[in-house]
Coordinates of C-alpha atoms in Angstrom, one line a residue:
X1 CA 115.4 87.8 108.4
X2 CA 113.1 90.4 108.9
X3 CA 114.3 93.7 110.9
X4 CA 114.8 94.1 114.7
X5 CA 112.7 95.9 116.3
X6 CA 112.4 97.5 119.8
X7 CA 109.5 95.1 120.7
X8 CA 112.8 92.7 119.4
X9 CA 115.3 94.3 122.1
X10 CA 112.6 94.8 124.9
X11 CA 111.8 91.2 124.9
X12 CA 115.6 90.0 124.7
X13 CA 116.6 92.1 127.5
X14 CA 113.6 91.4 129.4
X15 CA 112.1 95.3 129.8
X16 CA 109.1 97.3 128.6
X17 CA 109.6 98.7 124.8
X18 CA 109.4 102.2 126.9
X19 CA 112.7 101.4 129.0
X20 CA 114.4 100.4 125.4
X21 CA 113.5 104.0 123.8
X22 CA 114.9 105.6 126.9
X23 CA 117.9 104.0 126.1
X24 CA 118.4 104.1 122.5
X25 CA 117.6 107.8 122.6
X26 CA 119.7 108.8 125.4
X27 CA 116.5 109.5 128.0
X28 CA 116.6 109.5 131.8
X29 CA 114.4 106.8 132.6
X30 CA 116.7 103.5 133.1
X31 CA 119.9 103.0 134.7
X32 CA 122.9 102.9 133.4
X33 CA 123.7 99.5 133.8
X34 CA 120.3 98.5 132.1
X35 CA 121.0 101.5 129.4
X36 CA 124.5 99.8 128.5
X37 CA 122.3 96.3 128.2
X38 CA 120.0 97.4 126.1
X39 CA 122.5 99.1 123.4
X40 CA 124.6 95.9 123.7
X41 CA 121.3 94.0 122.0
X42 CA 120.5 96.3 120.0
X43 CA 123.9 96.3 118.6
X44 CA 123.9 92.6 118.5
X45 CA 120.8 92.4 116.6
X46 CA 121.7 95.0 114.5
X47 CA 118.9 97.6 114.8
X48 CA 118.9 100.4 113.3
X49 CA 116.4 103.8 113.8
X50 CA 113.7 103.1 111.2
X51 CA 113.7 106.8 109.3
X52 CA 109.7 107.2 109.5
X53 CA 110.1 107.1 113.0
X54 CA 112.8 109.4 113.3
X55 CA 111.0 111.8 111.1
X56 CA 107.7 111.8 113.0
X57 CA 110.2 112.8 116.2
X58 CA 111.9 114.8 115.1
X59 CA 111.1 116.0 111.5
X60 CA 114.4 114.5 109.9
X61 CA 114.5 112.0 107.6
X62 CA 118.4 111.4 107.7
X63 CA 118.9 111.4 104.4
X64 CA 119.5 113.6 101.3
X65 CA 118.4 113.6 97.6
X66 CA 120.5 114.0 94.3
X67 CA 118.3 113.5 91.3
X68 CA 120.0 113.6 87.6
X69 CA 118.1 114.5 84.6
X70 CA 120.6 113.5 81.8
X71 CA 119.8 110.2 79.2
X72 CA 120.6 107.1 81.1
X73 CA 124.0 106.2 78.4
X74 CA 125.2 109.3 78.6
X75 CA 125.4 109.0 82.5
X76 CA 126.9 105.8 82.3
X77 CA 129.4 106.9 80.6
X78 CA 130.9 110.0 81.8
X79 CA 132.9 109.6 85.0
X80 CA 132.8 112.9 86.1
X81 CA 129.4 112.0 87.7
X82 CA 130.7 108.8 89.1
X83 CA 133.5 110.5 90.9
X84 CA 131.3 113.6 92.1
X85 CA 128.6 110.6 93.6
X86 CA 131.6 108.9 94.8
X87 CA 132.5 111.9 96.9
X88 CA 129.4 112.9 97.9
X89 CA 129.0 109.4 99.2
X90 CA 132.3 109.3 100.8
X91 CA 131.6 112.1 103.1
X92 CA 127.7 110.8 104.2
X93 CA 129.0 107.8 105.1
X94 CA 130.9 109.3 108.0
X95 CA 127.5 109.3 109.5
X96 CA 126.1 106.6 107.8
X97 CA 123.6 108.9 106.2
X98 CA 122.1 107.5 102.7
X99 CA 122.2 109.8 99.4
X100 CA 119.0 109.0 97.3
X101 CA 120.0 109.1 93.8
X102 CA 117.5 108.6 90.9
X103 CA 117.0 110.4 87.7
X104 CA 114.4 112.1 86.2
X105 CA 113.0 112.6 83.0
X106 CA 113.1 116.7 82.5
X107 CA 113.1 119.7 85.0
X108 CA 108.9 119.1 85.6
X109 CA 109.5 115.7 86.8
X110 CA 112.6 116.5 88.9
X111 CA 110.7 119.6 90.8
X112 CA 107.4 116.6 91.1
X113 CA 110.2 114.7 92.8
X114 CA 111.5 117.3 94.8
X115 CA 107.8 118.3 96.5
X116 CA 107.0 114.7 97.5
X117 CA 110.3 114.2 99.1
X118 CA 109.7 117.3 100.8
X119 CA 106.1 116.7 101.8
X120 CA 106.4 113.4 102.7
X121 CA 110.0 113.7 104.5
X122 CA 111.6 111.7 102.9
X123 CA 115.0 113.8 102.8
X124 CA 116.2 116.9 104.2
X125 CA 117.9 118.4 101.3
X126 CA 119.0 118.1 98.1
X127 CA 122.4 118.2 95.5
X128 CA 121.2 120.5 92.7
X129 CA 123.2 119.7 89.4
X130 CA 123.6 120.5 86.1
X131 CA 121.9 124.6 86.5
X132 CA 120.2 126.0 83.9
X133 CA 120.0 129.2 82.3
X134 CA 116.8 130.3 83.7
X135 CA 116.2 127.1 86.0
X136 CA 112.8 126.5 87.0
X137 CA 114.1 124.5 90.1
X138 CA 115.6 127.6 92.5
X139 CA 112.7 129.5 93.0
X140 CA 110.5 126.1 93.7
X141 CA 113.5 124.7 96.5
X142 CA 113.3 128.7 97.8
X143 CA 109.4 128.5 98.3
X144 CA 109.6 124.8 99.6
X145 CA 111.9 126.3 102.3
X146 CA 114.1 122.9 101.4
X147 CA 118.1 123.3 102.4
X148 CA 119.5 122.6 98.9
X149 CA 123.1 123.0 98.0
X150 CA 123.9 124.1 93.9
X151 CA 127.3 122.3 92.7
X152 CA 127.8 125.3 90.2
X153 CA 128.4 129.1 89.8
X154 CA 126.5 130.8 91.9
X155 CA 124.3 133.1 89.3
X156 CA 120.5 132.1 89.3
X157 CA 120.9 130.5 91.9
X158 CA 119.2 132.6 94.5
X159 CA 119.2 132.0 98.5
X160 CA 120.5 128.9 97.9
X161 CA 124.0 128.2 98.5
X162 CA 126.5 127.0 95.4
X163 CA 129.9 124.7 95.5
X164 CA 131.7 126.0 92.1
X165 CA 135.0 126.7 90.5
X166 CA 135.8 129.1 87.9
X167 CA 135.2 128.3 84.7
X168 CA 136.1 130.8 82.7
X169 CA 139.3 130.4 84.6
X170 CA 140.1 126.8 83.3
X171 CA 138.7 128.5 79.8
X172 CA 141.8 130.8 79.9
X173 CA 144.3 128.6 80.9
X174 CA 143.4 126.0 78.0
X175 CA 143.4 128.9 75.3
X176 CA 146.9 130.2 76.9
X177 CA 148.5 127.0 76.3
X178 CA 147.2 126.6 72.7
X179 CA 148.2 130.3 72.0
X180 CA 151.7 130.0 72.8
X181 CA 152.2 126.9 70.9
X182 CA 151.0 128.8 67.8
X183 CA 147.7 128.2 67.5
X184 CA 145.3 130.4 66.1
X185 CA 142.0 128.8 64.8
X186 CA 140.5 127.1 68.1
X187 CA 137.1 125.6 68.6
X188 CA 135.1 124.3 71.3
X189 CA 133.1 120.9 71.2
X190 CA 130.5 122.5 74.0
X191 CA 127.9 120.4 75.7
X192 CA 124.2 121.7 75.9
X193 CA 123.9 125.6 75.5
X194 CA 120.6 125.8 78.3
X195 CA 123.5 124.5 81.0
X196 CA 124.9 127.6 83.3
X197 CA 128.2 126.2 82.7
X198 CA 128.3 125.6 79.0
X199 CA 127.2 129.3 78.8
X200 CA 129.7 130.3 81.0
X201 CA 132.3 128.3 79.3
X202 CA 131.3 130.1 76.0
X203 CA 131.2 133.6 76.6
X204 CA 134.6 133.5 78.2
X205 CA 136.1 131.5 75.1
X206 CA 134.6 133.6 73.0
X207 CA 135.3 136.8 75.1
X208 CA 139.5 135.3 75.2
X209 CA 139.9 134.6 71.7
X210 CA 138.4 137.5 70.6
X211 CA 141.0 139.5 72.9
X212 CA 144.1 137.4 71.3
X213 CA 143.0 138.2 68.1
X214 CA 142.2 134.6 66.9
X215 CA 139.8 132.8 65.5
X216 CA 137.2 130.7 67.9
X217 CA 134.4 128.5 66.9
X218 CA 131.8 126.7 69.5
X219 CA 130.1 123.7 68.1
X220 CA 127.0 122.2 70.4
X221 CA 126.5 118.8 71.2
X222 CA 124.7 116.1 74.2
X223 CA 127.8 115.6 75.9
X224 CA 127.7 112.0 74.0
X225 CA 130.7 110.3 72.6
X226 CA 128.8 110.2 69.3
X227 CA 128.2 113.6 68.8
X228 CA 131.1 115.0 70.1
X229 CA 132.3 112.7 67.0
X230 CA 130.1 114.1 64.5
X231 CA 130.9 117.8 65.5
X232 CA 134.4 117.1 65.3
X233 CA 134.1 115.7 61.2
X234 CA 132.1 118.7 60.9
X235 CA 134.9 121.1 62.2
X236 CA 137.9 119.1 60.4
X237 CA 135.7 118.8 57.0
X238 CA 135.7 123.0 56.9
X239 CA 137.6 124.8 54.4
X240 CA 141.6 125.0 54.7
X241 CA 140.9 128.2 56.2
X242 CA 138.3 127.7 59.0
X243 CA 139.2 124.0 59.8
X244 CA 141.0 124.3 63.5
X245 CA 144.1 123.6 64.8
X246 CA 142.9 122.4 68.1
X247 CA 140.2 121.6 69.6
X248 CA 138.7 121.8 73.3
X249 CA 136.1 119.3 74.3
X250 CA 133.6 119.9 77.2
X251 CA 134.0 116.3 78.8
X252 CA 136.9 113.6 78.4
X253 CA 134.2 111.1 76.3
X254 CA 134.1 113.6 73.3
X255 CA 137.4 114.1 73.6
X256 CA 138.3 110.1 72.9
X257 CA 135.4 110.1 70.2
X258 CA 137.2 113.4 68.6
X259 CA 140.6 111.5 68.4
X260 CA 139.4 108.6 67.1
X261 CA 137.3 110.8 64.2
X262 CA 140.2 112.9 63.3
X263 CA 142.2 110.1 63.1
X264 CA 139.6 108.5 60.6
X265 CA 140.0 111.7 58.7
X266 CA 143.9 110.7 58.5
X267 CA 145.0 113.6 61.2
X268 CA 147.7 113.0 63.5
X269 CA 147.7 114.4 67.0
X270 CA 149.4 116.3 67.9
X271 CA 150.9 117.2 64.4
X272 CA 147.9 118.0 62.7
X273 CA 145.7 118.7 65.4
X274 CA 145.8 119.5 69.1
X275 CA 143.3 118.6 71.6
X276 CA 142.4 119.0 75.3
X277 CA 139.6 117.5 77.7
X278 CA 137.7 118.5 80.1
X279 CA 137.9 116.9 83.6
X280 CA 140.4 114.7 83.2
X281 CA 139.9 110.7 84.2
X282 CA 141.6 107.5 83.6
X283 CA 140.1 107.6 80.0
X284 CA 142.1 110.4 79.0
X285 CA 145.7 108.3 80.1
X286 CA 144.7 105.1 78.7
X287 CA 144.9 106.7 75.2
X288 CA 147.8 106.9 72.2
X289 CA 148.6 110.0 72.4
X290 CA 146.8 110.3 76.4
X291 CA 145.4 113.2 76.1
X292 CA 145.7 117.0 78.0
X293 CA 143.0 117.8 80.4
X294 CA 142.0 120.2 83.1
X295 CA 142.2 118.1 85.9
X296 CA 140.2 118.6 89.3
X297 CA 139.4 117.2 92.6
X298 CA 135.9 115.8 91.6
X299 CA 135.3 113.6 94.5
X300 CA 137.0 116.3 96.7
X301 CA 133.9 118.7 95.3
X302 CA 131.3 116.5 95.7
X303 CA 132.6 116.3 99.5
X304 CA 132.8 119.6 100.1
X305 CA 128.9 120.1 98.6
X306 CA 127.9 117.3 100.7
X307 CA 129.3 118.5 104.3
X308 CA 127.6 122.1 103.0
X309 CA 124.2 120.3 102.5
X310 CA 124.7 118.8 106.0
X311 CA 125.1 122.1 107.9
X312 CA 122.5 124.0 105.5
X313 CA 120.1 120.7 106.9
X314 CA 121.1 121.1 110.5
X315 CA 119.6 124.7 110.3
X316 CA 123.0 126.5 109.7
X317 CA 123.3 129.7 107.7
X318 CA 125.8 128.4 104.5
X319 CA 127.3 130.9 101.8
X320 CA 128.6 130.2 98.7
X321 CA 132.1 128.4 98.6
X322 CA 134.9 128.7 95.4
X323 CA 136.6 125.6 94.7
X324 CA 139.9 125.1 93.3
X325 CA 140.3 126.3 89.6
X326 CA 141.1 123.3 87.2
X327 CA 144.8 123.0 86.3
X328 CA 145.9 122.0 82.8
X329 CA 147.6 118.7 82.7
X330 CA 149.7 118.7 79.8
X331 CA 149.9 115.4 78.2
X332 CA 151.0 115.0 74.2
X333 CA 148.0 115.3 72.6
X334 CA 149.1 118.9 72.5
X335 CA 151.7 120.4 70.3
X336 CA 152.8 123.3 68.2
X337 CA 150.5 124.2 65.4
X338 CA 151.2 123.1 62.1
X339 CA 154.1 124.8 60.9
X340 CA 154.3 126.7 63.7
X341 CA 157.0 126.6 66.5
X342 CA 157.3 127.4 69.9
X343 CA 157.3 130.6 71.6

């Protein structure tokens, strides 16, 4: 079927296409009675506003932008981006309004993306993810003039507005926990260093294991469940003296492939190893042991970027907005260190 049109509802309810955009967009112009008629078909045929047209009126497109620049499997994978879509969803369907979500191929083809959209009004904002130290993407959205809203710590992030929570925060609480069941050789399986957060992430575990006097060790990987295996042989394989006690992984799929690695390298968790994940998901219960994460809201974040992005759109003036901390879930993949005990 193809799509109503006014022409569609003008010749239905037997008036000029003029008397039906009176009526659709709230004009003097027609009675009521005729008004009430003409929404009544329109409704039955199911129109809706055609977004060209609404952004030749009134220079809005009704929609907003979130574009990803991460390889396709390692999306797929990790559910922290379905949730945070899943929330930013949630809250634009209150007014029906449509995200537009593709992925690009590196920050030059994301910022390409970004000025068409914007020069050809096709959305009236974006969802910047995934900062970078340095990004090449604030100071293009700042000259654009293009209400953007940056789900992460607001450093490098200029004019534009940021959704975050504190990192080095959930950083602390995970080391606390390992500390005072006796750890004292810790590492980090981290995702890509040229991320904001990764680098926030590893200064403060760096910075708070250096303060309690133990031994701390950041290993880099894509975020992939693959490498996030390798990197976790590589830390186990060490000498007797370097090889860690527990281990924090930057997402929950590295945290599965790390349990299943340092159970191929005959480890038990938690006796001979501890380990935690980051944003905790359904993966991380499913498990034997399930493991400890820091849990968050993520849709509740993604909601709370996307009714920021609305207001920053409708012309508002939006500051920057702390989200709740992550909290440690303790599950048992966490235990006192080897010959250690409790505190």
């Amino acid at each position: 079927m193809k799509r109503p049109t006014m022409q569609d509802i003008a010749r239905r309810a037997g008036v000029t296409k003029a008397a039906v955009s009176f009526a659709l967009n709230g004009r003097p112009g027609v009675s009521e009675p005729t008004r009430r008629r003409i929404l009544a078909i329109a409704d039955e045929l199911g129109w809706q506003p055609s977004s060209a047209a609404r952004a030749l009126s009134d220079g809005r497109a009704g929609s907003f932008g979130l574009v990803i620049d991460r390889p396709a499997r390692t999306l797929g994978l990790e559910p922290f981006f379905m949730q945070l879509i899943s929330g930013i969803q949630a809250e634009l369907a209150r007014d029906t309004t449509p995200l537009q979500l593709t992925m690009a191929e590196d920050q030059a083809a994301e910022i390409a993306l970004y000025r068409n959209w914007w020069a050809r009004r096709l959305v009236d904002g974006v969802f910047v993810v995934d900062l970078q130290v340095g990004d090449a993407r604030i100071p293009v959205l700042e000259e654009l003039g293009m209400p953007a809203v940056v789900l992460g710590a607001p450093l490098g992030t200029g004019a534009l507005p940021a959704v975050w929570s504190d990192e080095a925060a959930a950083v602390a609480t995970v080391v606390s926990h390992l500390v005072e069941l006796g750890h004292r050789r810790i590492a980090r399986v981290a995702g890509p260093a040229y991320l904001r957060h990764t680098w926030i992430r590893t200064t403060a575990f760096e910075r708070i294991t250096r303060g309690a006097g133990i031994a701390g060790r950041t290993v880099e990987t894509d975020y992939s469940g693959e490498r996030g295996a390798a990197a976790t042989v590589e830390l186990l394989t060490a000498g007797p003296a370097a090889r860690p006690t527990a281990i924090l992984y930057d997402n929950d799929v590295m945290a599965l492939s790390g349990l299943t690695a340092a159970r191929g390298l005959g480890l038990a968790v938690p006796a001979d190893l501890s380990l935690v994940a980051w944003d905790d998901s359904a993966l991380c219960e499913l498990v034997d042991p399930p493991l400890t994460a820091l849990s968050r809201d993520i849709c509740g974040y993604g909601a709370r970027a996307a009714r920021r992005l609305r207001e920053a759109a409708g012309g508002a003036t939006v500051g920057d907005v702390q989200d709740t901390a992550p909290s440690l879930t303790l599950r048992r993949s966490t235990g006192p260190a080897p010959g250690a005990a409790f505190r």
